[in-house]
């Protein structure tokens, strides 16, 4: 749609955010941003071109090398990052409603998630203040120490499911380390990203430290990932997108943190209370309309409690209130788009074709069919086997399966029977079993008698096709630096290798 076509519609058209302000894109091409609860267009954004992305990366590079940011004193930077956290906190009400309108997540969920995000920045400010370079004991009369320098410009591609939370996982260590960034948000959910860029600039973040380019992955995203002035790529998204973007960034040897797909196994042992296990199952599978990489999508349940678990989970799914995400009584909102809803419905068909038993959901809610929103019932399949598509493939919707096991070894084998390895969960009261099974599952995150819990101090990431690198914790903060080793000869002995070559004790 051209800019001319957008006149007199009453729908706000945003710009790109480059060098501390909104600017027009190179072309007049715009992308509609829709409210997934009713399908209505709520904003329009530029489709950034390769030249637009280049402008943003150059702005980030100038800021990185500027005296104002690049030579900012450590304690001054830490105070500024804490000030950004305060500014974020003061705008939470605005951001709650904007994010709910943009991604369709119920307001209660959005509020519970976003109010924790300012502490991501405070934690990383603390890491910046506490960091120390190392002095390394080495053989001989030498002093060996390390110097760390911020890595440079970080490209950040964020998804639609948790726009602010996932972006802030990257922004916090970027700012605290002294790096700069260019963010490419999902074209579905750019609004809170643009809002936060404005909020942080008004709070004193120097121009060019935080840039935002909007557009589609195959064009705008590609231009960012393959830019030769990018030092690090952070991407959260599907495995295929990560493989493509990682290869593009790898051509210039950019560091990478990729948090990709998942197929979280949840192992339910018979010593755990079934009602509580069912409540955790619904929470793990249906929060965010199941559009999370750690969605509890494979429930692996002991045969002694299997039938009771299936019956109660089906009843729980059917009791969940679906509707307008801005209403306080709503418990499940829409998925992000009609395309995503059709994906969920396709997997309902796959489950039936492969012989699984549909025990709840699997349809578009009749009372919301004409709402214009992308609603789908929370769906549960039972009697699922490891060779079925719904066991192996990520659905990314309010959709979960239940599989029976008889022994601990079988449960672990089923959990590991997946190309993904992001998260897993275990329900048991047996402490020894909990530790034993947690160690045996191939994944990066394990919850025991819980789900979805995260903390800015705890590393987050996966193995196998779930990606590389870690977010959160010192692991993420440290990955925003290049490390230089300095070796000083503190002795005063004469040296000439070629004077007495045969008598020299060592070459290096």
CSV table of C-alpha atoms in Angstrom, one decimal:
chain,number,residue,atom,x,y,z
A,1,UNK,CA,0.0,0.0,0.0
A,2,UNK,CA,1.3,3.4,-0.9
A,3,UNK,CA,1.4,6.4,1.5
A,4,UNK,CA,-1.2,8.1,-0.7
A,5,UNK,CA,-3.6,5.2,-0.1
A,6,UNK,CA,-3.1,5.6,3.6
A,7,UNK,CA,-4.5,9.2,3.7
A,8,UNK,CA,-7.6,9.9,5.7
A,9,UNK,CA,-7.9,6.4,7.2
A,10,UNK,CA,-7.3,7.4,10.8
A,11,UNK,CA,-4.8,4.6,11.1
A,12,UNK,CA,-1.3,5.7,12.4
A,13,UNK,CA,1.6,5.2,10.0
A,14,UNK,CA,4.9,4.7,11.8
A,15,UNK,CA,8.4,5.3,10.6
A,16,UNK,CA,11.6,3.5,11.1
A,17,UNK,CA,13.5,4.5,14.2
A,18,UNK,CA,17.1,5.5,13.3
A,19,UNK,CA,19.5,7.8,15.0
A,20,UNK,CA,17.1,8.6,17.9
A,21,UNK,CA,14.0,9.5,15.9
A,22,UNK,CA,11.4,8.2,13.5
A,23,UNK,CA,12.3,8.5,9.9
A,24,UNK,CA,10.6,7.6,6.6
A,25,UNK,CA,11.7,4.5,4.7
A,26,UNK,CA,13.3,4.7,1.3
A,27,UNK,CA,10.1,3.7,-0.4
A,28,UNK,CA,6.4,4.3,0.2
A,29,UNK,CA,5.7,0.6,0.7
A,30,UNK,CA,3.8,0.0,3.9
A,31,UNK,CA,2.8,-3.2,5.8
A,32,UNK,CA,-0.5,-3.5,7.6
A,33,UNK,CA,-0.4,-4.4,11.3
A,34,UNK,CA,-3.5,-6.1,12.5
A,35,UNK,CA,-5.2,-6.8,15.8
A,36,UNK,CA,-5.5,-10.6,15.9
A,37,UNK,CA,-8.6,-10.4,18.1
A,38,UNK,CA,-10.6,-8.9,15.3
A,39,UNK,CA,-8.5,-8.7,12.2
A,40,UNK,CA,-8.6,-4.9,12.0
A,41,UNK,CA,-5.7,-2.9,10.8
A,42,UNK,CA,-4.4,-0.9,13.7
A,43,UNK,CA,-1.2,0.6,12.2
A,44,UNK,CA,1.0,0.6,9.2
A,45,UNK,CA,4.8,0.3,9.1
A,46,UNK,CA,7.5,0.8,6.5
A,47,UNK,CA,8.9,-2.1,4.6
A,48,UNK,CA,12.6,-1.3,5.2
A,49,UNK,CA,14.9,-1.8,2.2
A,50,UNK,CA,18.5,-2.8,2.2
A,51,UNK,CA,19.5,0.9,2.1
A,52,UNK,CA,17.3,1.5,5.2
A,53,UNK,CA,19.0,-1.3,7.0
A,54,UNK,CA,22.4,0.0,6.0
A,55,UNK,CA,21.4,3.5,7.4
A,56,UNK,CA,20.4,1.9,10.7
A,57,UNK,CA,23.6,-0.2,11.0
A,58,UNK,CA,25.8,2.8,10.2
A,59,UNK,CA,23.9,4.8,12.9
A,60,UNK,CA,24.6,2.0,15.4
A,61,UNK,CA,28.3,1.9,14.4
A,62,UNK,CA,28.7,5.6,14.8
A,63,UNK,CA,27.1,5.5,18.2
A,64,UNK,CA,29.4,2.6,19.2
A,65,UNK,CA,32.4,4.5,18.2
A,66,UNK,CA,31.3,7.9,19.6
A,67,UNK,CA,32.8,9.4,22.8
A,68,UNK,CA,29.3,9.9,24.2
A,69,UNK,CA,28.6,6.1,24.2
A,70,UNK,CA,31.8,4.3,23.4
A,71,UNK,CA,33.8,6.0,26.1
A,72,UNK,CA,31.1,6.4,28.7
A,73,UNK,CA,32.3,5.6,32.2
A,74,UNK,CA,31.2,2.2,33.5
A,75,UNK,CA,29.3,3.6,36.5
A,76,UNK,CA,27.7,6.2,34.3
A,77,UNK,CA,26.5,3.5,31.9
A,78,UNK,CA,25.2,1.4,34.8
A,79,UNK,CA,23.2,4.4,36.1
A,80,UNK,CA,21.8,5.1,32.7
A,81,UNK,CA,20.7,1.4,32.3
A,82,UNK,CA,19.0,1.7,35.7
A,83,UNK,CA,17.3,4.9,34.5
A,84,UNK,CA,16.0,3.1,31.4
A,85,UNK,CA,14.5,0.4,33.7
A,86,UNK,CA,12.7,3.2,35.7
A,87,UNK,CA,11.4,4.8,32.4
A,88,UNK,CA,10.2,1.4,31.3
A,89,UNK,CA,8.4,0.9,34.6
A,90,UNK,CA,6.7,4.3,34.4
A,91,UNK,CA,5.2,3.4,31.0
A,92,UNK,CA,4.0,-0.1,31.8
A,93,UNK,CA,0.3,0.7,31.5
A,94,UNK,CA,0.7,2.1,28.0
A,95,UNK,CA,2.8,-1.0,27.0
A,96,UNK,CA,0.4,-3.5,28.5
A,97,UNK,CA,-2.5,-2.4,26.3
A,98,UNK,CA,-0.4,-1.8,23.2
A,99,UNK,CA,1.1,-5.3,23.4
A,100,UNK,CA,-2.2,-6.9,24.0
A,101,UNK,CA,-3.8,-5.1,21.1
A,102,UNK,CA,-0.9,-6.1,18.9
A,103,UNK,CA,-0.3,-9.8,19.7
A,104,UNK,CA,-3.7,-10.8,21.1
A,105,UNK,CA,-2.4,-12.2,24.4
A,106,UNK,CA,-4.8,-11.7,27.3
A,107,UNK,CA,-4.2,-8.5,29.3
A,108,UNK,CA,-3.7,-10.5,32.5
A,109,UNK,CA,-0.9,-12.5,30.9
A,110,UNK,CA,0.7,-9.5,29.3
A,111,UNK,CA,0.7,-7.6,32.6
A,112,UNK,CA,2.2,-10.5,34.5
A,113,UNK,CA,5.0,-10.8,32.0
A,114,UNK,CA,5.9,-7.2,31.2
A,115,UNK,CA,6.1,-6.0,34.8
A,116,UNK,CA,9.2,-8.2,35.3
A,117,UNK,CA,11.1,-6.8,32.3
A,118,UNK,CA,12.6,-3.6,34.0
A,119,UNK,CA,14.6,-6.0,36.3
A,120,UNK,CA,16.3,-7.5,33.2
A,121,UNK,CA,18.0,-4.1,32.8
A,122,UNK,CA,18.8,-3.7,36.5
A,123,UNK,CA,20.3,-7.2,36.7
A,124,UNK,CA,22.6,-6.5,33.7
A,125,UNK,CA,23.6,-3.1,35.1
A,126,UNK,CA,24.7,-5.0,38.2
A,127,UNK,CA,26.7,-7.4,36.1
A,128,UNK,CA,28.4,-4.5,34.5
A,129,UNK,CA,29.4,-3.0,37.8
A,130,UNK,CA,30.6,-6.4,39.2
A,131,UNK,CA,32.6,-7.6,36.2
A,132,UNK,CA,36.4,-8.1,36.5
A,133,UNK,CA,39.0,-9.0,34.0
A,134,UNK,CA,41.1,-12.0,34.9
A,135,UNK,CA,44.7,-12.4,35.9
A,136,UNK,CA,45.9,-15.8,34.8
A,137,UNK,CA,48.6,-17.8,36.5
A,138,UNK,CA,51.1,-18.9,33.8
A,139,UNK,CA,54.5,-20.6,33.9
A,140,UNK,CA,57.6,-18.5,34.3
A,141,UNK,CA,58.1,-14.8,35.0
A,142,UNK,CA,55.1,-13.5,33.2
A,143,UNK,CA,52.0,-11.5,34.1
A,144,UNK,CA,49.0,-12.6,32.0
A,145,UNK,CA,45.7,-10.7,32.1
A,146,UNK,CA,42.7,-10.2,29.9
A,147,UNK,CA,41.0,-7.1,28.6
A,148,UNK,CA,37.4,-7.2,27.4
A,149,UNK,CA,36.0,-4.8,24.9
A,150,UNK,CA,32.3,-4.6,23.8
A,151,UNK,CA,31.8,-6.6,20.7
A,152,UNK,CA,30.1,-3.8,18.6
A,153,UNK,CA,26.9,-3.7,16.7
A,154,UNK,CA,24.3,-6.4,17.5
A,155,UNK,CA,21.4,-7.3,15.2
A,156,UNK,CA,18.3,-8.5,16.9
A,157,UNK,CA,15.5,-10.3,15.1
A,158,UNK,CA,12.5,-10.8,17.4
A,159,UNK,CA,9.3,-12.9,17.0
A,160,UNK,CA,5.6,-12.1,17.4
A,161,UNK,CA,4.8,-14.2,20.5
A,162,UNK,CA,6.6,-12.2,23.2
A,163,UNK,CA,7.7,-9.0,21.5
A,164,UNK,CA,9.0,-7.0,24.4
A,165,UNK,CA,10.1,-9.8,26.7
A,166,UNK,CA,12.3,-11.5,24.0
A,167,UNK,CA,13.7,-8.2,22.8
A,168,UNK,CA,14.6,-7.1,26.4
A,169,UNK,CA,16.5,-10.4,26.9
A,170,UNK,CA,18.9,-9.0,24.3
A,171,UNK,CA,18.6,-5.2,24.9
A,172,UNK,CA,19.6,-5.4,28.6
A,173,UNK,CA,23.1,-7.0,28.0
A,174,UNK,CA,23.6,-4.9,24.8
A,175,UNK,CA,23.2,-1.6,26.7
A,176,UNK,CA,25.0,-2.8,29.9
A,177,UNK,CA,28.0,-4.0,27.9
A,178,UNK,CA,28.3,-0.8,25.8
A,179,UNK,CA,27.2,-2.4,22.5
A,180,UNK,CA,24.6,-0.9,20.2
A,181,UNK,CA,21.8,-2.5,18.3
A,182,UNK,CA,19.5,-2.7,15.3
A,183,UNK,CA,16.2,-4.5,16.0
A,184,UNK,CA,14.0,-6.1,13.4
A,185,UNK,CA,10.8,-6.9,15.1
A,186,UNK,CA,8.2,-9.3,13.6
A,187,UNK,CA,6.1,-7.5,11.1
A,188,UNK,CA,3.1,-8.8,13.1
A,189,UNK,CA,4.1,-7.1,16.3
A,190,UNK,CA,6.3,-4.0,15.9
A,191,UNK,CA,4.4,-1.5,18.0
A,192,UNK,CA,5.8,-1.9,21.5
A,193,UNK,CA,9.3,-2.2,20.1
A,194,UNK,CA,8.9,1.2,18.4
A,195,UNK,CA,7.3,2.6,21.6
A,196,UNK,CA,10.2,1.4,23.8
A,197,UNK,CA,12.8,3.0,21.4
A,198,UNK,CA,11.0,6.3,21.9
A,199,UNK,CA,10.7,5.9,25.7
A,200,UNK,CA,14.4,5.0,26.0
A,201,UNK,CA,15.5,7.9,23.8
A,202,UNK,CA,13.4,10.3,25.9
A,203,UNK,CA,15.0,8.8,29.0
A,204,UNK,CA,18.5,9.8,27.8
A,205,UNK,CA,19.8,6.8,25.7
A,206,UNK,CA,22.2,8.4,23.1
A,207,UNK,CA,21.0,8.6,19.5
A,208,UNK,CA,22.0,5.5,17.4
A,209,UNK,CA,22.3,3.1,20.3
A,210,UNK,CA,18.9,1.6,19.7
A,211,UNK,CA,17.6,1.5,16.1
A,212,UNK,CA,14.5,-0.2,14.8
A,213,UNK,CA,13.9,-1.4,11.2
A,214,UNK,CA,10.5,-2.8,10.3
A,215,UNK,CA,9.7,-5.2,7.4
A,216,UNK,CA,9.6,-8.8,6.3
A,217,UNK,CA,12.1,-11.5,7.2
A,218,UNK,CA,13.1,-12.5,3.6
A,219,UNK,CA,13.9,-8.8,2.8
A,220,UNK,CA,14.5,-6.6,5.8
A,221,UNK,CA,15.6,-9.4,8.0
A,222,UNK,CA,17.9,-10.8,5.3
A,223,UNK,CA,19.6,-7.4,4.8
A,224,UNK,CA,20.2,-7.1,8.6
A,225,UNK,CA,21.5,-10.6,9.1
A,226,UNK,CA,24.0,-10.5,6.1
A,227,UNK,CA,25.2,-7.0,6.8
A,228,UNK,CA,29.0,-7.0,6.9
A,229,UNK,CA,29.1,-4.4,9.7
A,230,UNK,CA,27.2,-6.7,12.2
A,231,UNK,CA,29.3,-8.2,15.0
A,232,UNK,CA,26.6,-10.3,16.6
A,233,UNK,CA,23.2,-11.7,15.6
A,234,UNK,CA,20.5,-12.6,18.2
A,235,UNK,CA,17.5,-14.3,16.8
A,236,UNK,CA,14.5,-15.9,18.3
A,237,UNK,CA,12.2,-17.8,15.9
A,238,UNK,CA,11.6,-21.0,14.0
A,239,UNK,CA,14.4,-23.4,13.3
A,240,UNK,CA,14.3,-22.9,9.6
A,241,UNK,CA,14.5,-19.1,10.0
A,242,UNK,CA,17.5,-19.6,12.3
A,243,UNK,CA,19.3,-21.8,9.9
A,244,UNK,CA,18.9,-19.3,7.1
A,245,UNK,CA,19.8,-16.2,9.2
A,246,UNK,CA,22.7,-18.0,10.9
A,247,UNK,CA,24.2,-18.9,7.5
A,248,UNK,CA,23.8,-15.3,6.3
A,249,UNK,CA,25.5,-13.8,9.5
A,250,UNK,CA,28.1,-16.6,9.4
A,251,UNK,CA,29.5,-15.3,6.1
A,252,UNK,CA,31.0,-12.4,8.1
A,253,UNK,CA,31.7,-14.5,11.2
A,254,UNK,CA,29.3,-12.6,13.4
A,255,UNK,CA,28.8,-14.1,16.8
A,256,UNK,CA,25.4,-15.7,17.1
A,257,UNK,CA,22.8,-16.5,19.8
A,258,UNK,CA,19.8,-18.4,18.2
A,259,UNK,CA,16.8,-19.5,20.3
A,260,UNK,CA,14.8,-21.6,17.9
A,261,UNK,CA,12.0,-24.2,17.9
A,262,UNK,CA,11.0,-26.5,20.6
A,263,UNK,CA,8.8,-29.5,21.4
A,264,UNK,CA,8.9,-29.6,25.2
A,265,UNK,CA,8.3,-33.0,26.8
A,266,UNK,CA,6.5,-33.0,30.2
A,267,UNK,CA,7.1,-36.2,32.1
A,268,UNK,CA,4.3,-37.0,34.7
A,269,UNK,CA,5.2,-39.7,37.2
A,270,UNK,CA,2.5,-41.5,39.3
A,271,UNK,CA,3.7,-40.1,42.7
A,272,UNK,CA,2.7,-36.5,41.7
A,273,UNK,CA,-0.8,-35.2,42.3
A,274,UNK,CA,-2.8,-35.6,39.1
A,275,UNK,CA,-5.0,-32.5,39.6
A,276,UNK,CA,-1.9,-30.3,40.0
A,277,UNK,CA,-0.2,-32.0,37.1
A,278,UNK,CA,-3.3,-31.2,34.9
A,279,UNK,CA,-3.2,-27.5,36.0
A,280,UNK,CA,0.5,-27.3,35.1
A,281,UNK,CA,-0.3,-29.0,31.8
A,282,UNK,CA,-2.9,-26.4,30.9
A,283,UNK,CA,-0.6,-23.6,31.9
A,284,UNK,CA,2.4,-25.0,30.1
A,285,UNK,CA,0.4,-25.7,26.9
A,286,UNK,CA,-2.1,-22.9,26.5
A,287,UNK,CA,-0.5,-19.7,28.0
A,288,UNK,CA,0.2,-17.3,25.1
A,289,UNK,CA,-2.2,-19.4,23.0
A,290,UNK,CA,0.5,-22.0,23.0
A,291,UNK,CA,2.7,-19.7,20.9
A,292,UNK,CA,5.9,-20.2,22.9
A,293,UNK,CA,9.0,-22.2,22.1
A,294,UNK,CA,8.7,-23.9,25.5
A,295,UNK,CA,5.0,-24.8,25.1
A,296,UNK,CA,4.3,-28.0,27.0
A,297,UNK,CA,3.4,-29.8,23.8
A,298,UNK,CA,4.2,-33.5,24.6
A,299,UNK,CA,2.8,-34.8,27.9
A,300,UNK,CA,4.4,-38.2,28.6
A,301,UNK,CA,2.3,-39.7,31.4
A,302,UNK,CA,2.8,-42.9,33.5
A,303,UNK,CA,0.3,-45.7,32.7
A,304,UNK,CA,-1.0,-45.7,36.3
A,305,UNK,CA,-2.4,-42.2,36.1
A,306,UNK,CA,-2.8,-41.9,32.3
A,307,UNK,CA,-6.5,-42.3,31.9
A,308,UNK,CA,-7.3,-39.9,34.8
A,309,UNK,CA,-4.8,-37.4,33.5
A,310,UNK,CA,-6.3,-37.4,30.0
A,311,UNK,CA,-9.9,-37.1,31.3
A,312,UNK,CA,-9.1,-34.2,33.6
A,313,UNK,CA,-6.9,-32.4,31.0
A,314,UNK,CA,-9.7,-32.6,28.4
A,315,UNK,CA,-12.1,-31.1,30.9
A,316,UNK,CA,-9.7,-28.4,31.9
A,317,UNK,CA,-9.1,-27.4,28.2
A,318,UNK,CA,-12.9,-27.2,27.6
A,319,UNK,CA,-13.3,-24.9,30.6
A,320,UNK,CA,-10.9,-22.2,29.4
A,321,UNK,CA,-12.6,-18.9,28.5
A,322,UNK,CA,-11.8,-17.8,25.0
A,323,UNK,CA,-12.4,-14.3,23.8
A,324,UNK,CA,-11.5,-10.6,23.7
A,325,UNK,CA,-8.0,-10.4,25.2
A,326,UNK,CA,-8.6,-7.0,26.7
A,327,UNK,CA,-11.4,-8.3,28.9
A,328,UNK,CA,-10.3,-9.4,32.4
A,329,UNK,CA,-12.3,-12.7,32.3
A,330,UNK,CA,-10.6,-13.9,29.1
A,331,UNK,CA,-8.1,-16.7,29.6
A,332,UNK,CA,-7.2,-17.5,26.0
A,333,UNK,CA,-6.8,-15.1,23.2
A,334,UNK,CA,-6.3,-15.6,19.5
A,335,UNK,CA,-3.3,-16.9,17.6
A,336,UNK,CA,-1.4,-14.2,15.7
A,337,UNK,CA,-2.8,-14.6,12.2
A,338,UNK,CA,-5.1,-16.6,10.0
A,339,UNK,CA,-2.0,-18.4,8.6
A,340,UNK,CA,-1.1,-19.5,12.1
A,341,UNK,CA,-4.6,-20.7,12.8
A,342,UNK,CA,-4.6,-22.7,9.6
A,343,UNK,CA,-1.4,-24.3,10.7
A,344,UNK,CA,-3.0,-25.4,14.0
A,345,UNK,CA,-6.0,-26.8,12.1
A,346,UNK,CA,-3.7,-28.7,9.8
A,347,UNK,CA,-2.2,-30.4,12.8
A,348,UNK,CA,-5.6,-31.3,14.1
A,349,UNK,CA,-6.1,-33.1,10.8
A,350,UNK,CA,-2.7,-34.7,11.0
A,351,UNK,CA,-3.5,-36.0,14.5
A,352,UNK,CA,-6.7,-37.6,13.3
A,353,UNK,CA,-5.1,-39.1,10.1
A,354,UNK,CA,-2.3,-40.6,12.2
A,355,UNK,CA,-4.7,-42.3,14.6
A,356,UNK,CA,-4.5,-40.1,17.7
A,357,UNK,CA,-7.7,-39.6,19.8
A,358,UNK,CA,-9.0,-36.0,19.9
A,359,UNK,CA,-10.3,-35.4,23.4
A,360,UNK,CA,-10.7,-31.6,23.5
A,361,UNK,CA,-10.9,-28.7,21.1
A,362,UNK,CA,-9.7,-29.0,17.5
A,363,UNK,CA,-12.2,-26.4,16.2
A,364,UNK,CA,-12.8,-22.7,15.8
A,365,UNK,CA,-15.1,-21.5,18.6
A,366,UNK,CA,-18.6,-21.2,17.1
A,367,UNK,CA,-19.4,-18.0,19.0
A,368,UNK,CA,-16.2,-16.3,17.7
A,369,UNK,CA,-16.3,-17.6,14.1
A,370,UNK,CA,-17.6,-14.3,12.8
A,371,UNK,CA,-15.5,-12.0,15.1
A,372,UNK,CA,-12.7,-11.5,12.5
A,373,UNK,CA,-10.2,-12.8,15.1
A,374,UNK,CA,-7.9,-15.8,14.8
A,375,UNK,CA,-9.4,-17.9,17.6
A,376,UNK,CA,-9.0,-21.6,18.0
A,377,UNK,CA,-10.0,-23.9,20.8
A,378,UNK,CA,-7.4,-25.4,23.1
A,379,UNK,CA,-6.7,-28.8,21.7
A,380,UNK,CA,-5.7,-32.1,23.4
A,381,UNK,CA,-4.9,-35.4,21.6
A,382,UNK,CA,-4.5,-38.6,23.5
A,383,UNK,CA,-3.0,-42.0,22.6
A,384,UNK,CA,-0.2,-40.3,20.7
A,385,UNK,CA,2.8,-42.3,19.6
A,386,UNK,CA,6.4,-41.2,18.9
A,387,UNK,CA,6.0,-41.7,15.1
A,388,UNK,CA,3.1,-39.3,14.8
A,389,UNK,CA,3.6,-35.8,13.3
A,390,UNK,CA,2.0,-34.1,16.3
A,391,UNK,CA,4.6,-35.7,18.5
A,392,UNK,CA,7.6,-34.7,16.4
A,393,UNK,CA,6.7,-31.4,14.8
A,394,UNK,CA,6.2,-28.0,16.4
A,395,UNK,CA,2.6,-26.7,16.1
A,396,UNK,CA,2.9,-23.3,17.8
A,397,UNK,CA,-0.6,-23.0,19.0
A,398,UNK,CA,-2.9,-24.1,21.9
A,399,UNK,CA,-2.3,-27.7,21.1
A,400,UNK,CA,-0.8,-30.6,23.2
A,401,UNK,CA,-0.6,-34.3,23.1
A,402,UNK,CA,-0.6,-37.1,25.7
A,403,UNK,CA,1.6,-40.3,25.4
A,404,UNK,CA,1.7,-43.3,27.8
A,405,UNK,CA,4.8,-44.8,29.4
A,406,UNK,CA,5.5,-47.5,31.8
A,407,UNK,CA,9.2,-47.2,33.0
A,408,UNK,CA,11.5,-44.3,33.7
A,409,UNK,CA,13.8,-45.4,30.9
A,410,UNK,CA,10.9,-45.4,28.4
A,411,UNK,CA,9.9,-41.9,29.5
A,412,UNK,CA,13.4,-40.6,29.0
A,413,UNK,CA,13.7,-42.2,25.6
A,414,UNK,CA,10.3,-40.7,24.5
A,415,UNK,CA,11.4,-37.3,25.8
A,416,UNK,CA,14.7,-37.4,23.8
A,417,UNK,CA,12.9,-38.7,20.7
A,418,UNK,CA,12.9,-35.3,19.1
A,419,UNK,CA,15.1,-33.1,16.9
A,420,UNK,CA,14.5,-30.3,19.4
A,421,UNK,CA,16.1,-29.7,22.8
A,422,UNK,CA,15.0,-26.4,24.3
A,423,UNK,CA,13.1,-27.2,27.5
A,424,UNK,CA,11.6,-30.1,29.4
A,425,UNK,CA,9.5,-30.5,32.6
A,426,UNK,CA,9.2,-33.2,35.2
A,427,UNK,CA,6.4,-33.9,37.6
A,428,UNK,CA,7.5,-36.0,40.6
A,429,UNK,CA,7.9,-36.0,44.4
A,430,UNK,CA,10.9,-38.3,44.2
A,431,UNK,CA,13.9,-36.1,44.7
A,432,UNK,CA,16.4,-38.6,43.4
A,433,UNK,CA,14.3,-39.3,40.3
A,434,UNK,CA,13.9,-35.6,39.6
A,435,UNK,CA,17.7,-35.0,39.5
A,436,UNK,CA,18.3,-38.3,37.6
A,437,UNK,CA,15.8,-37.6,34.9
A,438,UNK,CA,16.7,-33.9,34.6
A,439,UNK,CA,20.3,-34.9,33.9
A,440,UNK,CA,19.2,-37.5,31.3
A,441,UNK,CA,17.1,-35.3,29.1
A,442,UNK,CA,18.7,-33.6,26.1
A,443,UNK,CA,17.7,-29.9,26.5
A,444,UNK,CA,18.9,-26.6,27.8
A,445,UNK,CA,16.2,-25.9,30.4
A,446,UNK,CA,14.4,-28.2,32.8
A,447,UNK,CA,11.5,-27.4,35.2
A,448,UNK,CA,10.8,-29.7,38.0
A,449,UNK,CA,7.2,-29.3,39.3
A,450,UNK,CA,6.8,-26.0,37.4
A,451,UNK,CA,6.7,-24.5,33.9
A,452,UNK,CA,7.6,-21.3,32.0
A,453,UNK,CA,9.6,-19.9,34.9
A,454,UNK,CA,12.6,-17.7,33.9
A,455,UNK,CA,14.9,-15.3,35.7
A,456,UNK,CA,17.4,-12.8,34.3
A,457,UNK,CA,20.1,-14.6,36.3
A,458,UNK,CA,19.4,-18.1,34.8
A,459,UNK,CA,20.8,-19.1,31.4
A,460,UNK,CA,18.2,-19.7,28.7
A,461,UNK,CA,18.7,-21.6,25.5
A,462,UNK,CA,18.7,-25.0,23.8
A,463,UNK,CA,20.6,-27.8,22.1
A,464,UNK,CA,20.1,-29.7,18.8
A,465,UNK,CA,17.7,-27.9,16.5
A,466,UNK,CA,16.7,-25.5,19.3
A,467,UNK,CA,19.6,-23.3,18.7
A,468,UNK,CA,23.0,-22.2,20.0
A,469,UNK,CA,24.2,-19.8,22.7
A,470,UNK,CA,22.5,-18.6,25.9
A,471,UNK,CA,20.4,-15.6,26.9
A,472,UNK,CA,20.2,-14.3,30.4
A,473,UNK,CA,22.7,-14.7,33.1
A,474,UNK,CA,26.4,-13.9,33.0
A,475,UNK,CA,26.6,-16.2,30.0
A,476,UNK,CA,24.7,-13.7,27.8
A,477,UNK,CA,26.4,-10.7,29.2
A,478,UNK,CA,29.9,-12.1,28.7
A,479,UNK,CA,29.1,-13.0,25.1
A,480,UNK,CA,28.9,-9.3,24.3
A,481,UNK,CA,32.6,-8.8,24.6
A,482,UNK,CA,35.7,-9.7,22.7
A,483,UNK,CA,38.5,-11.0,25.0
A,484,UNK,CA,42.1,-9.9,24.5
A,485,UNK,CA,45.0,-11.7,26.3
A,486,UNK,CA,47.9,-9.5,27.4
A,487,UNK,CA,51.2,-11.4,28.2
A,488,UNK,CA,54.0,-9.4,29.9
A,489,UNK,CA,57.5,-10.7,30.5
A,490,UNK,CA,58.4,-9.5,34.0
A,491,UNK,CA,61.8,-11.1,34.0
A,492,UNK,CA,65.1,-9.3,33.0
A,493,UNK,CA,67.1,-12.2,31.5
A,494,UNK,CA,68.9,-11.8,28.2
A,495,UNK,CA,67.3,-13.6,25.3
A,496,UNK,CA,68.7,-14.8,21.9
A,497,UNK,CA,67.1,-17.9,20.5
A,498,UNK,CA,69.7,-18.2,17.8
A,499,UNK,CA,72.7,-17.8,20.2
A,500,UNK,CA,72.0,-21.1,22.0
A,501,UNK,CA,69.2,-22.8,20.1
A,502,UNK,CA,69.8,-26.3,21.3
A,503,UNK,CA,69.8,-25.2,24.9
A,504,UNK,CA,66.6,-23.4,24.9
A,505,UNK,CA,63.9,-25.0,27.1
A,506,UNK,CA,60.8,-24.0,25.2
A,507,UNK,CA,59.6,-22.2,22.1
A,508,UNK,CA,56.2,-20.9,23.4
